[in-house]
XYZ file of C-alpha atoms in Angstrom:
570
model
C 12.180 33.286 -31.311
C 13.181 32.252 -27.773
C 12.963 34.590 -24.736
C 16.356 35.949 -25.006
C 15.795 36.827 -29.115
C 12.566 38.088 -28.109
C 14.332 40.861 -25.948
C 17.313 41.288 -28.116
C 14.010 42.555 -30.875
C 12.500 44.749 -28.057
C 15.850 45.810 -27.351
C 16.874 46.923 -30.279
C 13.376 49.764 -30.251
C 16.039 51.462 -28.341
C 17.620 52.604 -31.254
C 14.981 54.582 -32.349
C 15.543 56.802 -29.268
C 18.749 57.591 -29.869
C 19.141 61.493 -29.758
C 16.170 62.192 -28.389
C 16.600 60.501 -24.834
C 19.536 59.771 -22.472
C 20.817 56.316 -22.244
C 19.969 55.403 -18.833
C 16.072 56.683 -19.965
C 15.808 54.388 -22.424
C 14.015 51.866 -19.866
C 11.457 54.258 -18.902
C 9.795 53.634 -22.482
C 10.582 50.058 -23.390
C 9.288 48.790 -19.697
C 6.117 50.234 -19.825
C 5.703 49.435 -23.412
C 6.670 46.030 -23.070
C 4.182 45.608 -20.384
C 1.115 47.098 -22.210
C 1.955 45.284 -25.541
C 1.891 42.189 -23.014
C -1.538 43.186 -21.542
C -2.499 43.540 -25.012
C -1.907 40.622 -26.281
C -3.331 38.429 -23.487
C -6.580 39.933 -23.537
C -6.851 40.187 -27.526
C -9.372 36.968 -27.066
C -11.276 38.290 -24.624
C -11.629 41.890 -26.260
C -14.504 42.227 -28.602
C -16.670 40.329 -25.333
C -15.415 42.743 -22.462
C -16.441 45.545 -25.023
C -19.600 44.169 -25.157
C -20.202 43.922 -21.623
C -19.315 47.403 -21.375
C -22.082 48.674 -23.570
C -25.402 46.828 -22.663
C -24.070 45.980 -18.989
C -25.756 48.473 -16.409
C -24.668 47.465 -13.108
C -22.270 49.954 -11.151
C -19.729 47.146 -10.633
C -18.960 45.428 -13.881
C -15.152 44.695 -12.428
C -15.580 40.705 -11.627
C -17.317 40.112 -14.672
C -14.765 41.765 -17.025
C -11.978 39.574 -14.770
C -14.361 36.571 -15.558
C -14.318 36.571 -19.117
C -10.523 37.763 -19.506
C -9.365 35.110 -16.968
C -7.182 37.646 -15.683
C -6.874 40.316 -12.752
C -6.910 42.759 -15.208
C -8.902 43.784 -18.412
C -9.513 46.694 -20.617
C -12.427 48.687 -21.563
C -11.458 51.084 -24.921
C -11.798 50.581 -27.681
C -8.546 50.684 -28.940
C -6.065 48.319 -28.885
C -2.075 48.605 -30.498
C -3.221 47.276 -33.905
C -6.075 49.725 -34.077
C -3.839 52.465 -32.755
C -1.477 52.564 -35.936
C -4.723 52.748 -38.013
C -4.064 56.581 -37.271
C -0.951 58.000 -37.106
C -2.060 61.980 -36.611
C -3.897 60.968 -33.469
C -1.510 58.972 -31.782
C -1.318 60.833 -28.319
C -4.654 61.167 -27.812
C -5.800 57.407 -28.855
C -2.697 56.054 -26.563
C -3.953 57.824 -23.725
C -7.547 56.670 -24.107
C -6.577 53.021 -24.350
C -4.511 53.148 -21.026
C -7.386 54.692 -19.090
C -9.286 51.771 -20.452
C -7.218 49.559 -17.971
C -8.231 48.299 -15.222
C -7.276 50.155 -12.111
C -3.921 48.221 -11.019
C -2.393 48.381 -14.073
C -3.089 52.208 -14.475
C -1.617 52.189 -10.914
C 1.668 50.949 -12.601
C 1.381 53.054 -15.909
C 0.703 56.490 -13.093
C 4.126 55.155 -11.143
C 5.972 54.903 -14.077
C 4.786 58.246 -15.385
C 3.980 57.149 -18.430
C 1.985 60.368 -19.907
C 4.960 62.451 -19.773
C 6.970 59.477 -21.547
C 4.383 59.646 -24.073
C 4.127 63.155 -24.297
C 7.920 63.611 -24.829
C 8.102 60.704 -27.648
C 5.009 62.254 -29.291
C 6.728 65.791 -29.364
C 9.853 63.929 -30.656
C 7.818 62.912 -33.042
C 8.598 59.372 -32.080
C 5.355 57.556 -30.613
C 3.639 56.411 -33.263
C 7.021 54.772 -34.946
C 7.398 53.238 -30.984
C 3.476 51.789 -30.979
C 4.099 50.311 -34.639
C 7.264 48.678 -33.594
C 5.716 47.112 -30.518
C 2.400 46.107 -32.701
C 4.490 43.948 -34.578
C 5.723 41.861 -31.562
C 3.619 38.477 -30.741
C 3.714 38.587 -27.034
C 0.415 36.360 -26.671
C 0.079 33.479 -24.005
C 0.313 30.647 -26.867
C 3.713 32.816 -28.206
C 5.412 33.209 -24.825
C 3.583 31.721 -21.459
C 4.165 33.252 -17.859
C 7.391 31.544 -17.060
C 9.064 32.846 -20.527
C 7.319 36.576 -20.161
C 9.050 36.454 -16.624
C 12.520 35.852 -18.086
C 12.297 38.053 -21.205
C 10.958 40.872 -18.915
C 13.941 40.393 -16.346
C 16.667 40.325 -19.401
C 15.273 43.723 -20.326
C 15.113 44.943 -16.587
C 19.128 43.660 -16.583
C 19.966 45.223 -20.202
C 18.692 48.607 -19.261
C 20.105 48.765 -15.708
C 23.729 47.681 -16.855
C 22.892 50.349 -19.404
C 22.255 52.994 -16.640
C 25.497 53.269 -15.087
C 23.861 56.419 -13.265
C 20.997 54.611 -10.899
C 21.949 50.941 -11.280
C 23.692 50.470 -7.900
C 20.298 51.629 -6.869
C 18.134 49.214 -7.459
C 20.038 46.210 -9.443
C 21.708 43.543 -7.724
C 24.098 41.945 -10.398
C 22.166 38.606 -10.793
C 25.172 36.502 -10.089
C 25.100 38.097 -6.324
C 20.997 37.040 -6.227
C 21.907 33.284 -7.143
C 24.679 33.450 -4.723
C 22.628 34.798 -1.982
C 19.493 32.279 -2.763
C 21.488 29.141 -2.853
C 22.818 30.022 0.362
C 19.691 30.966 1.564
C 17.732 27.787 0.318
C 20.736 25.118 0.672
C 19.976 23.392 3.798
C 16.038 23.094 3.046
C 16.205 21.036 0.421
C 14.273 18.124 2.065
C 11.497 21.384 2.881
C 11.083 22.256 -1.014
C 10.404 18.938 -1.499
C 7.248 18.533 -0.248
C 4.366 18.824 -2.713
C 1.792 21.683 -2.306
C 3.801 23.443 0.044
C 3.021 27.118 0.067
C 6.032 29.825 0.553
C 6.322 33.277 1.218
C 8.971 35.066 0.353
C 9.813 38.760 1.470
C 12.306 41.603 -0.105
C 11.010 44.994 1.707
C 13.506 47.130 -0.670
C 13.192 44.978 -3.498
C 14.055 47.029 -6.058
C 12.804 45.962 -9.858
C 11.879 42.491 -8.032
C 14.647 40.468 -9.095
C 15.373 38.742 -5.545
C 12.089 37.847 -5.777
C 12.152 36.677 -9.089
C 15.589 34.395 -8.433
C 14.575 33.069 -5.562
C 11.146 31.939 -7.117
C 12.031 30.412 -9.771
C 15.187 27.838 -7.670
C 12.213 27.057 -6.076
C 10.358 26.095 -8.691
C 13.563 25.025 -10.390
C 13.318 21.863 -8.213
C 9.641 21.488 -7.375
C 6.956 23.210 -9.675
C 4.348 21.130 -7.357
C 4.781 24.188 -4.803
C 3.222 27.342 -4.254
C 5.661 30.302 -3.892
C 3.955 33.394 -3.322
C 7.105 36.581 -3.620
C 5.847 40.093 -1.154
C 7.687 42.981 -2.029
C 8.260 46.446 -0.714
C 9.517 49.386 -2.757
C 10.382 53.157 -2.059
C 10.768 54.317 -5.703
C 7.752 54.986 -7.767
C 9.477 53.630 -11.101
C 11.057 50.562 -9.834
C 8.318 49.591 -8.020
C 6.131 49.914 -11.014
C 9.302 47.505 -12.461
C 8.479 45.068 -10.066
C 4.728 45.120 -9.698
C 4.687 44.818 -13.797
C 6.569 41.706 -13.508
C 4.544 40.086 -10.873
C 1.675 40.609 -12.988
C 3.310 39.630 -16.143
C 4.588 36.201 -14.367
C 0.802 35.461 -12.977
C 1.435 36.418 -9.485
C -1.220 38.227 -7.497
C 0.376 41.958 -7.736
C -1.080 42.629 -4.833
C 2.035 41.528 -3.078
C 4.199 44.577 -3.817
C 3.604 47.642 -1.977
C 4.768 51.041 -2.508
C 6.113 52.767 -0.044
C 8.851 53.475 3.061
C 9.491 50.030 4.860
C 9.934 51.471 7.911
C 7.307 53.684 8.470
C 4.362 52.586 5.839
C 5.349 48.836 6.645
C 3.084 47.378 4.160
C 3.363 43.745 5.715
C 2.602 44.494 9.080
C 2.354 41.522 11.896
C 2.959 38.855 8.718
C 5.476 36.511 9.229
C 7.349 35.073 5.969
C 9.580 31.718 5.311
C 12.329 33.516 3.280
C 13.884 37.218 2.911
C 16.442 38.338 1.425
C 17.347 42.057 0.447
C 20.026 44.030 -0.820
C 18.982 47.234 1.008
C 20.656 50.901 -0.244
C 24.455 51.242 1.670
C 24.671 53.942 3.811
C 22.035 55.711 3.343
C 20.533 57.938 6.042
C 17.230 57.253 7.836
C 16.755 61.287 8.772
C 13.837 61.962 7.445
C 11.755 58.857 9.739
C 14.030 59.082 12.453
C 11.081 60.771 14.276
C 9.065 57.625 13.243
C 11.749 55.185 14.467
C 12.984 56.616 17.479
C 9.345 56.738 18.694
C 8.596 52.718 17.909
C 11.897 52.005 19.635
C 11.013 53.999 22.600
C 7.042 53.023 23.295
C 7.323 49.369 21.746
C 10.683 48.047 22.902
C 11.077 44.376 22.022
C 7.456 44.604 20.891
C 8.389 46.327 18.471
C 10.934 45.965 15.448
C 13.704 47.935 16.556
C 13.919 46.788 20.393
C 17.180 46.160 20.046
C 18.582 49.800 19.430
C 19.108 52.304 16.478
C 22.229 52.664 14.639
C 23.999 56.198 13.919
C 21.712 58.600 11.805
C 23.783 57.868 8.567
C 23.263 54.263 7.707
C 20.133 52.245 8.411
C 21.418 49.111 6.909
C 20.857 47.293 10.854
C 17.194 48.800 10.953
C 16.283 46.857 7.446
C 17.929 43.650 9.358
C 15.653 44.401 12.412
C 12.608 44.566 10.467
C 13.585 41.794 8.446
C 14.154 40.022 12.052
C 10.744 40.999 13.537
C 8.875 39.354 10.304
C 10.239 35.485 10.883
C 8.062 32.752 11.403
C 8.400 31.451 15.174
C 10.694 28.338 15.187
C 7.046 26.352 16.255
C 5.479 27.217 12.670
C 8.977 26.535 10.471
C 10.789 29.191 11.106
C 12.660 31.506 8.671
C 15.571 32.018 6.952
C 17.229 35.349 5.621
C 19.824 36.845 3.093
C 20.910 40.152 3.356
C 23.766 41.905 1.372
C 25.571 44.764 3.365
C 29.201 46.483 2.992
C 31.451 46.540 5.636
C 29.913 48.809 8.032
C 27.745 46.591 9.885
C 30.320 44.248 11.043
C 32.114 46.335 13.400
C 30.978 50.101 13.407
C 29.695 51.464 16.617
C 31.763 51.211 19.815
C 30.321 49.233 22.980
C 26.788 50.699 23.993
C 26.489 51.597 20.237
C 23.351 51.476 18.867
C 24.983 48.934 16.212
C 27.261 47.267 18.782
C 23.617 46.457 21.147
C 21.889 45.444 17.365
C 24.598 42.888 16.710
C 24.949 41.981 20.547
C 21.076 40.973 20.375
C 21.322 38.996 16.970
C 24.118 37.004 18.451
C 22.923 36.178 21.694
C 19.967 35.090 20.802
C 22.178 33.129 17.586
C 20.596 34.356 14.951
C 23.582 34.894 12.913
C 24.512 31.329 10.777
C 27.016 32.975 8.453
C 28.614 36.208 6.740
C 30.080 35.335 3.462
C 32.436 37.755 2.286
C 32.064 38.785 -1.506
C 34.981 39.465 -4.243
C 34.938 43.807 -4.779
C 34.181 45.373 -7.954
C 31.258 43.718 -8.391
C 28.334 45.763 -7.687
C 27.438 48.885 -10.921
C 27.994 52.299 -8.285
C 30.366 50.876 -5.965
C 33.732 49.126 -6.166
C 33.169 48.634 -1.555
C 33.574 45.124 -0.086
C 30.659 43.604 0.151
C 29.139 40.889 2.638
C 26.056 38.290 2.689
C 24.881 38.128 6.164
C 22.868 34.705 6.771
C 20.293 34.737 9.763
C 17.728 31.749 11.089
C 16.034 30.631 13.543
C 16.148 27.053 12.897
C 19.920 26.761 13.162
C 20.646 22.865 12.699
C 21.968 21.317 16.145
C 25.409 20.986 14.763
C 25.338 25.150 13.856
C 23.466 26.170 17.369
C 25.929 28.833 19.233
C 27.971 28.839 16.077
C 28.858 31.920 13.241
C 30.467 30.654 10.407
C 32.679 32.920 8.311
C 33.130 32.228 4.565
C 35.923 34.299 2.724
C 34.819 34.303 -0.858
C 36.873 37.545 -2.002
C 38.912 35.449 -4.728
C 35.751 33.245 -5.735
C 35.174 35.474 -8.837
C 36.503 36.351 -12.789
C 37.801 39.065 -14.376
C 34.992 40.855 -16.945
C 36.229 41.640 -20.494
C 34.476 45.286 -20.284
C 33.580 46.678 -16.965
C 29.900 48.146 -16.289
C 30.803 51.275 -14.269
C 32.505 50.429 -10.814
C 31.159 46.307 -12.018
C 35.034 44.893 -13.280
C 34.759 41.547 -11.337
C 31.453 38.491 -11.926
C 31.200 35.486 -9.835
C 30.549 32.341 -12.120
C 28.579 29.129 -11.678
C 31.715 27.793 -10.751
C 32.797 30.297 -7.992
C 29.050 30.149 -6.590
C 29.308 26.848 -6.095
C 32.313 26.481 -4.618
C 30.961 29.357 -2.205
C 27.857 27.327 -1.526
C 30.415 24.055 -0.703
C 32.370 26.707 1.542
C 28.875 27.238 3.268
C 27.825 24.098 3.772
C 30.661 21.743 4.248
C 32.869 20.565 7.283
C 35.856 19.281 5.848
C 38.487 21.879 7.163
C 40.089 24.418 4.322
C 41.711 27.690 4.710
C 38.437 30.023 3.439
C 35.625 29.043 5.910
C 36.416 29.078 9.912
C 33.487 28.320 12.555
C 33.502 30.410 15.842
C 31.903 30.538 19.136
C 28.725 33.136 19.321
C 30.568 34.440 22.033
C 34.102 34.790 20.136
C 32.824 38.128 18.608
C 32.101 39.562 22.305
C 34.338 41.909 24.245
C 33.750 44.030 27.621
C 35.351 47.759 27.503
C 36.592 48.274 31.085
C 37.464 51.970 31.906
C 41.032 51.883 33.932
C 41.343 54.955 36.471
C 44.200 55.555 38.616
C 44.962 57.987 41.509
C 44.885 61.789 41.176
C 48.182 63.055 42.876
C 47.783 66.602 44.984
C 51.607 68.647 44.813
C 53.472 66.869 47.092
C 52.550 63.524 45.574
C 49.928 62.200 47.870
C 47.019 60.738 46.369
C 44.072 62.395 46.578
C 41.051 61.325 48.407
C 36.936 61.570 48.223
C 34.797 62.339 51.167
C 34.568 58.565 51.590
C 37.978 57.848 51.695
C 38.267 56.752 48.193
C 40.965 57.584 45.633
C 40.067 60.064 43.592
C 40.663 59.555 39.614
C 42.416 61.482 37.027
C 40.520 61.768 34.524
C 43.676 62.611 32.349
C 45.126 59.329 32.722
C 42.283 57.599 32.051
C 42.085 55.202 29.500
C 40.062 51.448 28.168
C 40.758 48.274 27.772
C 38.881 45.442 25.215
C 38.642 41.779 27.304
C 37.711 39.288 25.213
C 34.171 37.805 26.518
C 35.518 34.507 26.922
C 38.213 35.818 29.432
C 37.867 36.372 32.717
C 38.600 40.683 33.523
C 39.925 40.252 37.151
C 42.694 37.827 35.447
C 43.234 39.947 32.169
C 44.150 43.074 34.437
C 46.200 41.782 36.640
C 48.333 40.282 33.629
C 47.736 42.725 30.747
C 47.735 46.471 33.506
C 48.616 45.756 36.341
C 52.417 44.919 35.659
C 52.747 48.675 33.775
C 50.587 50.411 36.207
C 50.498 49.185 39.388
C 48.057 51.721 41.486
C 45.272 51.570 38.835
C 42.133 49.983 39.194
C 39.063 49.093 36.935
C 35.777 51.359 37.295
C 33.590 48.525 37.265
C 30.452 50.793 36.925
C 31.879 51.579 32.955
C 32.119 48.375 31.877
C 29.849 47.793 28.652
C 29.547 45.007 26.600
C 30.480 45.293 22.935
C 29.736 42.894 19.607
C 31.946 43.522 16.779
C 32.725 40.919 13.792
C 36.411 41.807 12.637
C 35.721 39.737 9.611
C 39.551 40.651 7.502
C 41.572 39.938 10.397
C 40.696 36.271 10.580
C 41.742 35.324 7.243
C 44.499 38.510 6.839
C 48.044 36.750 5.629
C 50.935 38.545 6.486
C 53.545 38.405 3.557
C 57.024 38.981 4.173
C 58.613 42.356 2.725
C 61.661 41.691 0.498
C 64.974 42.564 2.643
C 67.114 45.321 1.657
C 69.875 43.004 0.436
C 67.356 41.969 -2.328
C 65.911 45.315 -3.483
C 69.501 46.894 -3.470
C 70.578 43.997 -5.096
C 68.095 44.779 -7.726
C 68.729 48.202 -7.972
C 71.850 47.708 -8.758
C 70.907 45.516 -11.453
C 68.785 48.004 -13.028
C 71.337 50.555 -12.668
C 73.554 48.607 -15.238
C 70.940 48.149 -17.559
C 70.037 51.184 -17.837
C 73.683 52.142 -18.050
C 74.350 49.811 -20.787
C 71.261 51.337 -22.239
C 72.496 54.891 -22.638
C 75.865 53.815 -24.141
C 73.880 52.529 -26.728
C 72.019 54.798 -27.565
C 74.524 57.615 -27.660
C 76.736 55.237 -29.696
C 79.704 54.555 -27.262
């Protein structure tokens, strides 16, 4: 059986919990399973030796002996092992639990995060864990059966089968793996002279990286076109379970797990003062950052620049810009290679926040010191809990000379296909062929109508406050101590100058002519960044003119006329 047959088979154990468990639980017993029948399998060679060991060895730290023999990080000291567990159905429970504290200690880290006793506890009292074990037993999952590379892919289908499944927490942590390709090739495109140097090393970052399939995507185009170099994925994860997801399938792929953290990215950083090549992340939309704001604020305040969130903090209810910063203040310096990042984000980033905003002085900072290389725009509909548009920010600091001082803006909302069945709020997929004319939107320079390059400083404005004179009864302006009009507050209002023009000009042609005793209160004048990315590509169609919907009407009138007569037979 290939990979994808081999997962249909594990798959289909599903069935047997029918009933008994929720759909979108279903992956909370074949993961885990799939990983120990792995483990299993791998160190079946190795087994009767390591037992050995364990008897007549009497040192306190038999660890790098038992990793030794296995050839593995990991190894197993019970006796039991899945064959020898269906010897004896009655016992089941108890033999189950005493062959996964035989582990070693990372993988019972992974079993503990994916709770895996009270899985076992609620299949045994279902009366279903031995029938589970058995089905698993039979499954050939050695290293001659199904090497790293394969294990990686079979354990991803699953991680996709059961997430599609769970239209309740997929948004959560499940990028639709169309949206990963789309967001790696843009993200690897213009190094493709880098990945080909032999015995390169990478390192790759995702600090809410979900199940690990970034990671995994990302990896493996790498490898796709060199295997001669060294990719080493780091991953960050809030969520016990998924987190387990991902660490499991580090393991199961060869990678040293001790890459993936668990824990809050922003205040249990587990990565702190390394610098990566790559990131890219698809962090949670809109989700509040209230319960570390403490945490954040106080970094922002006593660190500044020195910090990761120099730059300012955005409103309580969304920390999709404080993911970017920290993202940000893990790139390599230009001097060392530089970095390159892929972020997905919905709308909200581009132009929430007024000027002085925390997000308004976030995106001021990326731009101005031009960061930003690209936002592509994303069909809707294509994410599992949310129907929102959706955008792929693009950020380096090794802009090309010919992109230096430049954002480009990629509209790829009709780059996608229609799905025959929708997967909750998922109705719309982007195929090979929409991803790569996306990519050629990216890259290219031949003009067309759904990429445009601007100016860094084309998405800068300066809100002046315009005052004018507060009048006393008898229509005399009033006057400060100094001699200075006095303003009226109720007449006040603001004006948005483009960066690029020139304020002293813009008033006297834009105010001046409709109010000609104001003036501008220079001492309110903020700078503002905001990307308005819809109204550079908007369209304006042309309503139909009366004449032409009367017209039709009327049309329909007589048809419906000539439809009654009809029918009643006259």
């Amino acid at each position: 059986m290939n990979v994808y047959e081999q997962a249909g088979f594990i798959w289909s154990i599903a069935d047997l919990l029918r009933g008994d468990f929720k759909q979108s639980e279903y992956g909370k017993v074949i993961l885990p399973f799939t990983v120990l029948r792995r483990f299993d399998c791998v160190l079946a060679p190795s087994k009767e030796k390591i037992l050995e060991i364990n008897e007549t060895l009497t040192i306190s730290n038999k660890t790098p002996i038992f990793k030794r023999h296995t050839g593995h990080d990991y190894y197993n000291i019970s006796k039991f092992d899945f064959e020898k567990l269906t010897d004896d159905s009655t016992a089941i429970e108890a033999n189950l639990r005493d062959y996964i504290n035989g582990f070693s200690e990372d993988v019972k880290e992974i079993m503990d995060n994916f709770d895996i006793f009270a899985v076992i506890e609620k299949l045994n009292k279902a009366g279903l864990l031995y029938l589970v074990v058995q089905k698993f037993a039979e499954i050939n999952m050695s290293a001659d059966a199904i090497n790293n590379l394969e294990m990686g892919y079979m354990f991803e289908e699953l991680i996709r089968k059961f997430s599609e499944q769970s239209n309740e927490t997929a948004g959560e942590h499940f990028t639709p793996r169309e949206v990963i390709e789309l967001m790696a090739d843009v993200l690897l495109d213009p190094d493709g002279d880098i990945l080909q140097t032999d015995g390169k090393v990478i390192t790759i970052l995702d600090p809410a990286c979900g199940t690990g399939g970034m990671l995994s995507v990302a990896q493996n185009k790498i490898r796709d076109n060199n295997d001669k170099i060294q990719v080493i994925p780091f991953g960050q994860e809030l969520n016990p379970e998924t987190y387990a997801t991902c660490k499991a399938d580090m393991i199961l792929k060869g990678n040293n797990n001790s890459r993936v953290v668990l824990g809050n990215s922003f205040n249990e950083d587990g990565f702190k003062e390394q610098k990566f090549d790559y990131m890219l992340s698809n962090p949670p939309f809109g989700v509040e950052w209230k319960k570390v704001e403490k945490f954040i604020k106080d970094e922002a305040q006593n660190q500044g620049y020195a910090g990761r969130f120099g730059a300012g903090t955005p409103r309580i209810s969304d920390g999709s810009l404080l993911f970017l910063q920290h993202m940000i203040s893990k790139m390599t310096p230009v001097d060392n290679g530089g970095s390159r990042i892929a972020i997905v984000f919905n709308g909200s980033p581009l132009f929430s926040g007024d000027a002085g905003s925390g997000e308004s002085e976030i995106r001021r900072w990326i731009i101005e010191n031009d960061l930003l290389e690209a936002i592509v725009a994303l069909p809707d509909q294509l994410f599992y809990n949310t129907g929102i548009s959706t955008y792929i920010w693009v950020l380096t600091n090794r802009k090309t000379d010919r992109r230096k001082g430049k954002i480009r803006l990629v509209n790829g909302v009709a780059y996608f296909e229609k799905m025959r069945k929708s997967l909750g709020n998922k109705r719309n997929l982007i195929s090979e062929e929409n991803r790569n004319a996306i990519v050629k939107l990216y890259s290219m320079y031949e003009p067309h109508e759904d990429y445009i390059d601007f100016d860094n400083t084309d998405f800068g404005y300066q809100k002046i406050t315009v005052e004018r004179p507060l009048y006393d009864d008898k229509g005399n302006a009033v006057l400060d101590k100094k001699g200075n009009k006095k303003a009226d507050a109720a007449l006040r209002d603001t004006e948005t100058v483009p960066l690029k023009e020139d304020i002293t000009e813009y008033f006297k042609r834009e105010v001046l002519p409709h109010v000609s005793d104001a003036w501008i209160d220079e001492s309110k004048t903020k700078i503002g960044y905001e990307i308005p990315f819809t109204r550079h590509f908007y369209k304006f169609t042309h309503l139909r003119s009366s004449e032409e919907i009367m017209s039709e009407i009327k049309e329909l009138e007589e048809r419906i006329s000539k439809k009654m007569l009809e029918v009643l037979g006259e």
